[in-house]
Amino acid sequence: MRTLTGLILIGLLTASGAAHAQIAPYEADPHRYQVERHQARMESLRLQADARTDTARRLDAETRLTLRELEAARQPPAPYIDYAPPPVDPEESSARHRRTREAMTQIDDWLERAPD
C-alpha cells in the first residue's frame, strides 16, 4: 500500500511539473508572451522574405548575364545565295524541264516495277 501511495505521489508531482512548464514565463501579463512570440515570428517571416527577394534579384542578374553571353556567342545567319539563277533563254528552260521530267519518269518507272 505504501508503494502504491508513493507511486501515485510521484505521478502527481511529475504531472504538475509538466503542467507548470507549459505556463508562460510572464505571470504578471500572460498576453505579453503571446505578443513577443508573434513579433519574433513576424521578424522571422520578414527575414525569409528578404532572403527570397535577394535570391530573386541574384537569379535575375544571372539570367540577364547568361542571355547576353548566349546572344554574343550566336553566329549570324548565313546570307542567302541563289545558286540557280533563272534561265534567260527559253531554250535553256525547256531543256532543264525535259531533264527534270526524264529523271522523274525514271523514278516512277523504278517504283512501278514488278516485284522480284
mmCIF file with all atom_site columns, C-alpha atoms in Angstrom:
data_model
loop_
_atom_site.group_PDB
_atom_site.id
_atom_site.type_symbol
_atom_site.label_atom_id
_atom_site.label_alt_id
_atom_site.label_comp_id
_atom_site.label_asym_id
_atom_site.label_entity_id
_atom_site.label_seq_id
_atom_site.pdbx_PDB_ins_code
_atom_site.Cartn_x
_atom_site.Cartn_y
_atom_site.Cartn_z
_atom_site.occupancy
_atom_site.B_iso_or_equiv
_atom_site.pdbx_formal_charge
_atom_site.auth_seq_id
_atom_site.auth_comp_id
_atom_site.auth_asym_id
_atom_site.auth_atom_id
_atom_site.pdbx_PDB_model_num
ATOM 1   C CA . MET A 1 1   ? 0.000  0.000  0.000    1.00 0.00 ? 1   MET A CA 1
ATOM 2   C CA . ARG A 1 2   ? 2.819  2.263  0.858    1.00 0.00 ? 2   ARG A CA 1
ATOM 3   C CA . THR A 1 3   ? 4.423  1.605  -2.519   1.00 0.00 ? 3   THR A CA 1
ATOM 4   C CA . LEU A 1 4   ? 1.194  2.394  -4.315   1.00 0.00 ? 4   LEU A CA 1
ATOM 5   C CA . THR A 1 5   ? 0.847  5.691  -2.450   1.00 0.00 ? 5   THR A CA 1
ATOM 6   C CA . GLY A 1 6   ? 4.455  6.560  -3.314   1.00 0.00 ? 6   GLY A CA 1
ATOM 7   C CA . LEU A 1 7   ? 3.888  5.860  -6.976   1.00 0.00 ? 7   LEU A CA 1
ATOM 8   C CA . ILE A 1 8   ? 0.745  7.986  -7.042   1.00 0.00 ? 8   ILE A CA 1
ATOM 9   C CA . LEU A 1 9   ? 2.560  10.811 -5.299   1.00 0.00 ? 9   LEU A CA 1
ATOM 10  C CA . ILE A 1 10  ? 5.445  10.625 -7.803   1.00 0.00 ? 10  ILE A CA 1
ATOM 11  C CA . GLY A 1 11  ? 2.989  10.603 -10.710  1.00 0.00 ? 11  GLY A CA 1
ATOM 12  C CA . LEU A 1 12  ? 1.187  13.672 -9.369   1.00 0.00 ? 12  LEU A CA 1
ATOM 13  C CA . LEU A 1 13  ? 4.440  15.553 -8.858   1.00 0.00 ? 13  LEU A CA 1
ATOM 14  C CA . THR A 1 14  ? 5.673  14.867 -12.392  1.00 0.00 ? 14  THR A CA 1
ATOM 15  C CA . ALA A 1 15  ? 2.290  15.762 -13.879  1.00 0.00 ? 15  ALA A CA 1
ATOM 16  C CA . SER A 1 16  ? 2.165  19.054 -12.005  1.00 0.00 ? 16  SER A CA 1
ATOM 17  C CA . GLY A 1 17  ? 5.747  19.795 -13.083  1.00 0.00 ? 17  GLY A CA 1
ATOM 18  C CA . ALA A 1 18  ? 4.853  19.280 -16.757  1.00 0.00 ? 18  ALA A CA 1
ATOM 19  C CA . ALA A 1 19  ? 1.808  21.493 -16.382  1.00 0.00 ? 19  ALA A CA 1
ATOM 20  C CA . HIS A 1 20  ? 3.899  24.156 -14.675  1.00 0.00 ? 20  HIS A CA 1
ATOM 21  C CA . ALA A 1 21  ? 6.432  24.082 -17.521  1.00 0.00 ? 21  ALA A CA 1
ATOM 22  C CA . GLN A 1 22  ? 3.673  24.978 -20.010  1.00 0.00 ? 22  GLN A CA 1
ATOM 23  C CA . ILE A 1 23  ? 2.755  28.187 -18.206  1.00 0.00 ? 23  ILE A CA 1
ATOM 24  C CA . ALA A 1 24  ? 4.039  31.342 -19.888  1.00 0.00 ? 24  ALA A CA 1
ATOM 25  C CA . PRO A 1 25  ? 7.118  32.871 -18.234  1.00 0.00 ? 25  PRO A CA 1
ATOM 26  C CA . TYR A 1 26  ? 5.314  36.203 -17.736  1.00 0.00 ? 26  TYR A CA 1
ATOM 27  C CA . GLU A 1 27  ? 2.980  35.535 -14.856  1.00 0.00 ? 27  GLU A CA 1
ATOM 28  C CA . ALA A 1 28  ? 2.014  39.198 -14.473  1.00 0.00 ? 28  ALA A CA 1
ATOM 29  C CA . ASP A 1 29  ? 0.923  39.678 -18.109  1.00 0.00 ? 29  ASP A CA 1
ATOM 30  C CA . PRO A 1 30  ? 0.057  36.437 -19.920  1.00 0.00 ? 30  PRO A CA 1
ATOM 31  C CA . HIS A 1 31  ? -0.570 38.277 -23.210  1.00 0.00 ? 31  HIS A CA 1
ATOM 32  C CA . ARG A 1 32  ? 2.929  39.707 -23.330  1.00 0.00 ? 32  ARG A CA 1
ATOM 33  C CA . TYR A 1 33  ? 4.378  36.264 -24.020  1.00 0.00 ? 33  TYR A CA 1
ATOM 34  C CA . GLN A 1 34  ? 1.993  35.811 -26.952  1.00 0.00 ? 34  GLN A CA 1
ATOM 35  C CA . VAL A 1 35  ? 2.845  39.267 -28.328  1.00 0.00 ? 35  VAL A CA 1
ATOM 36  C CA . GLU A 1 36  ? 6.567  38.545 -28.191  1.00 0.00 ? 36  GLU A CA 1
ATOM 37  C CA . ARG A 1 37  ? 6.037  35.198 -29.924  1.00 0.00 ? 37  ARG A CA 1
ATOM 38  C CA . HIS A 1 38  ? 4.100  36.951 -32.699  1.00 0.00 ? 38  HIS A CA 1
ATOM 39  C CA . GLN A 1 39  ? 6.775  39.635 -33.024  1.00 0.00 ? 39  GLN A CA 1
ATOM 40  C CA . ALA A 1 40  ? 9.519  37.022 -33.248  1.00 0.00 ? 40  ALA A CA 1
ATOM 41  C CA . ARG A 1 41  ? 7.541  35.109 -35.881  1.00 0.00 ? 41  ARG A CA 1
ATOM 42  C CA . MET A 1 42  ? 6.920  38.275 -37.908  1.00 0.00 ? 42  MET A CA 1
ATOM 43  C CA . GLU A 1 43  ? 10.627 39.120 -37.785  1.00 0.00 ? 43  GLU A CA 1
ATOM 44  C CA . SER A 1 44  ? 11.440 35.602 -38.945  1.00 0.00 ? 44  SER A CA 1
ATOM 45  C CA . LEU A 1 45  ? 8.971  35.947 -41.835  1.00 0.00 ? 45  LEU A CA 1
ATOM 46  C CA . ARG A 1 46  ? 10.451 39.332 -42.783  1.00 0.00 ? 46  ARG A CA 1
ATOM 47  C CA . LEU A 1 47  ? 13.938 37.846 -42.870  1.00 0.00 ? 47  LEU A CA 1
ATOM 48  C CA . GLN A 1 48  ? 12.720 34.967 -45.047  1.00 0.00 ? 48  GLN A CA 1
ATOM 49  C CA . ALA A 1 49  ? 11.032 37.416 -47.430  1.00 0.00 ? 49  ALA A CA 1
ATOM 50  C CA . ASP A 1 50  ? 14.215 39.492 -47.644  1.00 0.00 ? 50  ASP A CA 1
ATOM 51  C CA . ALA A 1 51  ? 16.251 36.377 -48.383  1.00 0.00 ? 51  ALA A CA 1
ATOM 52  C CA . ARG A 1 52  ? 13.814 35.359 -51.128  1.00 0.00 ? 52  ARG A CA 1
ATOM 53  C CA . THR A 1 53  ? 13.950 38.865 -52.614  1.00 0.00 ? 53  THR A CA 1
ATOM 54  C CA . ASP A 1 54  ? 17.753 38.808 -52.620  1.00 0.00 ? 54  ASP A CA 1
ATOM 55  C CA . THR A 1 55  ? 17.755 35.378 -54.262  1.00 0.00 ? 55  THR A CA 1
ATOM 56  C CA . ALA A 1 56  ? 15.307 36.579 -56.925  1.00 0.00 ? 56  ALA A CA 1
ATOM 57  C CA . ARG A 1 57  ? 17.474 39.618 -57.689  1.00 0.00 ? 57  ARG A CA 1
ATOM 58  C CA . ARG A 1 58  ? 20.595 37.467 -57.924  1.00 0.00 ? 58  ARG A CA 1
ATOM 59  C CA . LEU A 1 59  ? 18.907 34.958 -60.236  1.00 0.00 ? 59  LEU A CA 1
ATOM 60  C CA . ASP A 1 60  ? 17.529 37.778 -62.393  1.00 0.00 ? 60  ASP A CA 1
ATOM 61  C CA . ALA A 1 61  ? 21.017 39.262 -62.793  1.00 0.00 ? 61  ALA A CA 1
ATOM 62  C CA . GLU A 1 62  ? 22.465 35.833 -63.619  1.00 0.00 ? 62  GLU A CA 1
ATOM 63  C CA . THR A 1 63  ? 19.724 35.258 -66.191  1.00 0.00 ? 63  THR A CA 1
ATOM 64  C CA . ARG A 1 64  ? 20.394 38.575 -67.916  1.00 0.00 ? 64  ARG A CA 1
ATOM 65  C CA . LEU A 1 65  ? 24.128 37.839 -67.965  1.00 0.00 ? 65  LEU A CA 1
ATOM 66  C CA . THR A 1 66  ? 23.580 34.363 -69.419  1.00 0.00 ? 66  THR A CA 1
ATOM 67  C CA . LEU A 1 67  ? 21.272 35.758 -72.107  1.00 0.00 ? 67  LEU A CA 1
ATOM 68  C CA . ARG A 1 68  ? 23.885 38.350 -73.078  1.00 0.00 ? 68  ARG A CA 1
ATOM 69  C CA . GLU A 1 69  ? 26.569 35.657 -73.302  1.00 0.00 ? 69  GLU A CA 1
ATOM 70  C CA . LEU A 1 70  ? 24.339 33.462 -75.459  1.00 0.00 ? 70  LEU A CA 1
ATOM 71  C CA . GLU A 1 71  ? 23.434 36.337 -77.771  1.00 0.00 ? 71  GLU A CA 1
ATOM 72  C CA . ALA A 1 72  ? 27.093 37.300 -78.109  1.00 0.00 ? 72  ALA A CA 1
ATOM 73  C CA . ALA A 1 73  ? 28.066 33.714 -78.934  1.00 0.00 ? 73  ALA A CA 1
ATOM 74  C CA . ARG A 1 74  ? 25.288 33.295 -81.509  1.00 0.00 ? 74  ARG A CA 1
ATOM 75  C CA . GLN A 1 75  ? 26.539 33.083 -85.083  1.00 0.00 ? 75  GLN A CA 1
ATOM 76  C CA . PRO A 1 76  ? 24.930 35.472 -87.545  1.00 0.00 ? 76  PRO A CA 1
ATOM 77  C CA . PRO A 1 77  ? 22.771 33.720 -90.125  1.00 0.00 ? 77  PRO A CA 1
ATOM 78  C CA . ALA A 1 78  ? 24.447 32.902 -93.411  1.00 0.00 ? 78  ALA A CA 1
ATOM 79  C CA . PRO A 1 79  ? 23.332 35.151 -96.214  1.00 0.00 ? 79  PRO A CA 1
ATOM 80  C CA . TYR A 1 80  ? 21.008 33.572 -98.752  1.00 0.00 ? 80  TYR A CA 1
ATOM 81  C CA . ILE A 1 81  ? 22.727 32.858 -102.040 1.00 0.00 ? 81  ILE A CA 1
ATOM 82  C CA . ASP A 1 82  ? 20.623 31.961 -105.022 1.00 0.00 ? 82  ASP A CA 1
ATOM 83  C CA . TYR A 1 83  ? 22.602 29.128 -106.622 1.00 0.00 ? 83  TYR A CA 1
ATOM 84  C CA . ALA A 1 84  ? 20.261 28.514 -109.552 1.00 0.00 ? 84  ALA A CA 1
ATOM 85  C CA . PRO A 1 85  ? 19.607 31.783 -111.323 1.00 0.00 ? 85  PRO A CA 1
ATOM 86  C CA . PRO A 1 86  ? 16.562 31.669 -113.557 1.00 0.00 ? 86  PRO A CA 1
ATOM 87  C CA . PRO A 1 87  ? 17.433 30.999 -117.175 1.00 0.00 ? 87  PRO A CA 1
ATOM 88  C CA . VAL A 1 88  ? 17.057 33.892 -119.505 1.00 0.00 ? 88  VAL A CA 1
ATOM 89  C CA . ASP A 1 89  ? 16.851 31.756 -122.634 1.00 0.00 ? 89  ASP A CA 1
ATOM 90  C CA . PRO A 1 90  ? 13.564 29.855 -123.203 1.00 0.00 ? 90  PRO A CA 1
ATOM 91  C CA . GLU A 1 91  ? 15.549 27.052 -124.857 1.00 0.00 ? 91  GLU A CA 1
ATOM 92  C CA . GLU A 1 92  ? 17.511 26.538 -121.630 1.00 0.00 ? 92  GLU A CA 1
ATOM 93  C CA . SER A 1 93  ? 14.312 26.499 -119.655 1.00 0.00 ? 93  SER A CA 1
ATOM 94  C CA . SER A 1 94  ? 12.696 23.852 -121.823 1.00 0.00 ? 94  SER A CA 1
ATOM 95  C CA . ALA A 1 95  ? 15.894 21.712 -121.775 1.00 0.00 ? 95  ALA A CA 1
ATOM 96  C CA . ARG A 1 96  ? 16.019 21.876 -117.972 1.00 0.00 ? 96  ARG A CA 1
ATOM 97  C CA . HIS A 1 97  ? 12.335 20.980 -117.845 1.00 0.00 ? 97  HIS A CA 1
ATOM 98  C CA . ARG A 1 98  ? 12.927 17.977 -120.112 1.00 0.00 ? 98  ARG A CA 1
ATOM 99  C CA . ARG A 1 99  ? 15.869 16.719 -117.987 1.00 0.00 ? 99  ARG A CA 1
ATOM 100 C CA . THR A 1 100 ? 13.803 17.020 -114.813 1.00 0.00 ? 100 THR A CA 1
ATOM 101 C CA . ARG A 1 101 ? 10.863 15.185 -116.375 1.00 0.00 ? 101 ARG A CA 1
ATOM 102 C CA . GLU A 1 102 ? 13.149 12.372 -117.589 1.00 0.00 ? 102 GLU A CA 1
ATOM 103 C CA . ALA A 1 103 ? 14.603 11.969 -114.114 1.00 0.00 ? 103 ALA A CA 1
ATOM 104 C CA . MET A 1 104 ? 11.108 11.855 -112.614 1.00 0.00 ? 104 MET A CA 1
ATOM 105 C CA . THR A 1 105 ? 9.898  9.231  -115.056 1.00 0.00 ? 105 THR A CA 1
ATOM 106 C CA . GLN A 1 106 ? 12.911 7.074  -114.222 1.00 0.00 ? 106 GLN A CA 1
ATOM 107 C CA . ILE A 1 107 ? 11.936 7.199  -110.554 1.00 0.00 ? 107 ILE A CA 1
ATOM 108 C CA . ASP A 1 108 ? 8.287  6.446  -111.390 1.00 0.00 ? 108 ASP A CA 1
ATOM 109 C CA . ASP A 1 109 ? 9.315  3.514  -113.594 1.00 0.00 ? 109 ASP A CA 1
ATOM 110 C CA . TRP A 1 110 ? 11.510 2.127  -110.829 1.00 0.00 ? 110 TRP A CA 1
ATOM 111 C CA . LEU A 1 111 ? 8.682  2.436  -108.259 1.00 0.00 ? 111 LEU A CA 1
ATOM 112 C CA . GLU A 1 112 ? 6.175  0.744  -110.580 1.00 0.00 ? 112 GLU A CA 1
ATOM 113 C CA . ARG A 1 113 ? 8.409  -2.211 -111.473 1.00 0.00 ? 113 ARG A CA 1
ATOM 114 C CA . ALA A 1 114 ? 7.199  -5.740 -110.807 1.00 0.00 ? 114 ALA A CA 1
ATOM 115 C CA . PRO A 1 115 ? 8.413  -7.265 -107.549 1.00 0.00 ? 115 PRO A CA 1
ATOM 116 C CA . ASP A 1 116 ? 11.024 -9.986 -107.978 1.00 0.00 ? 116 ASP A CA 1
#
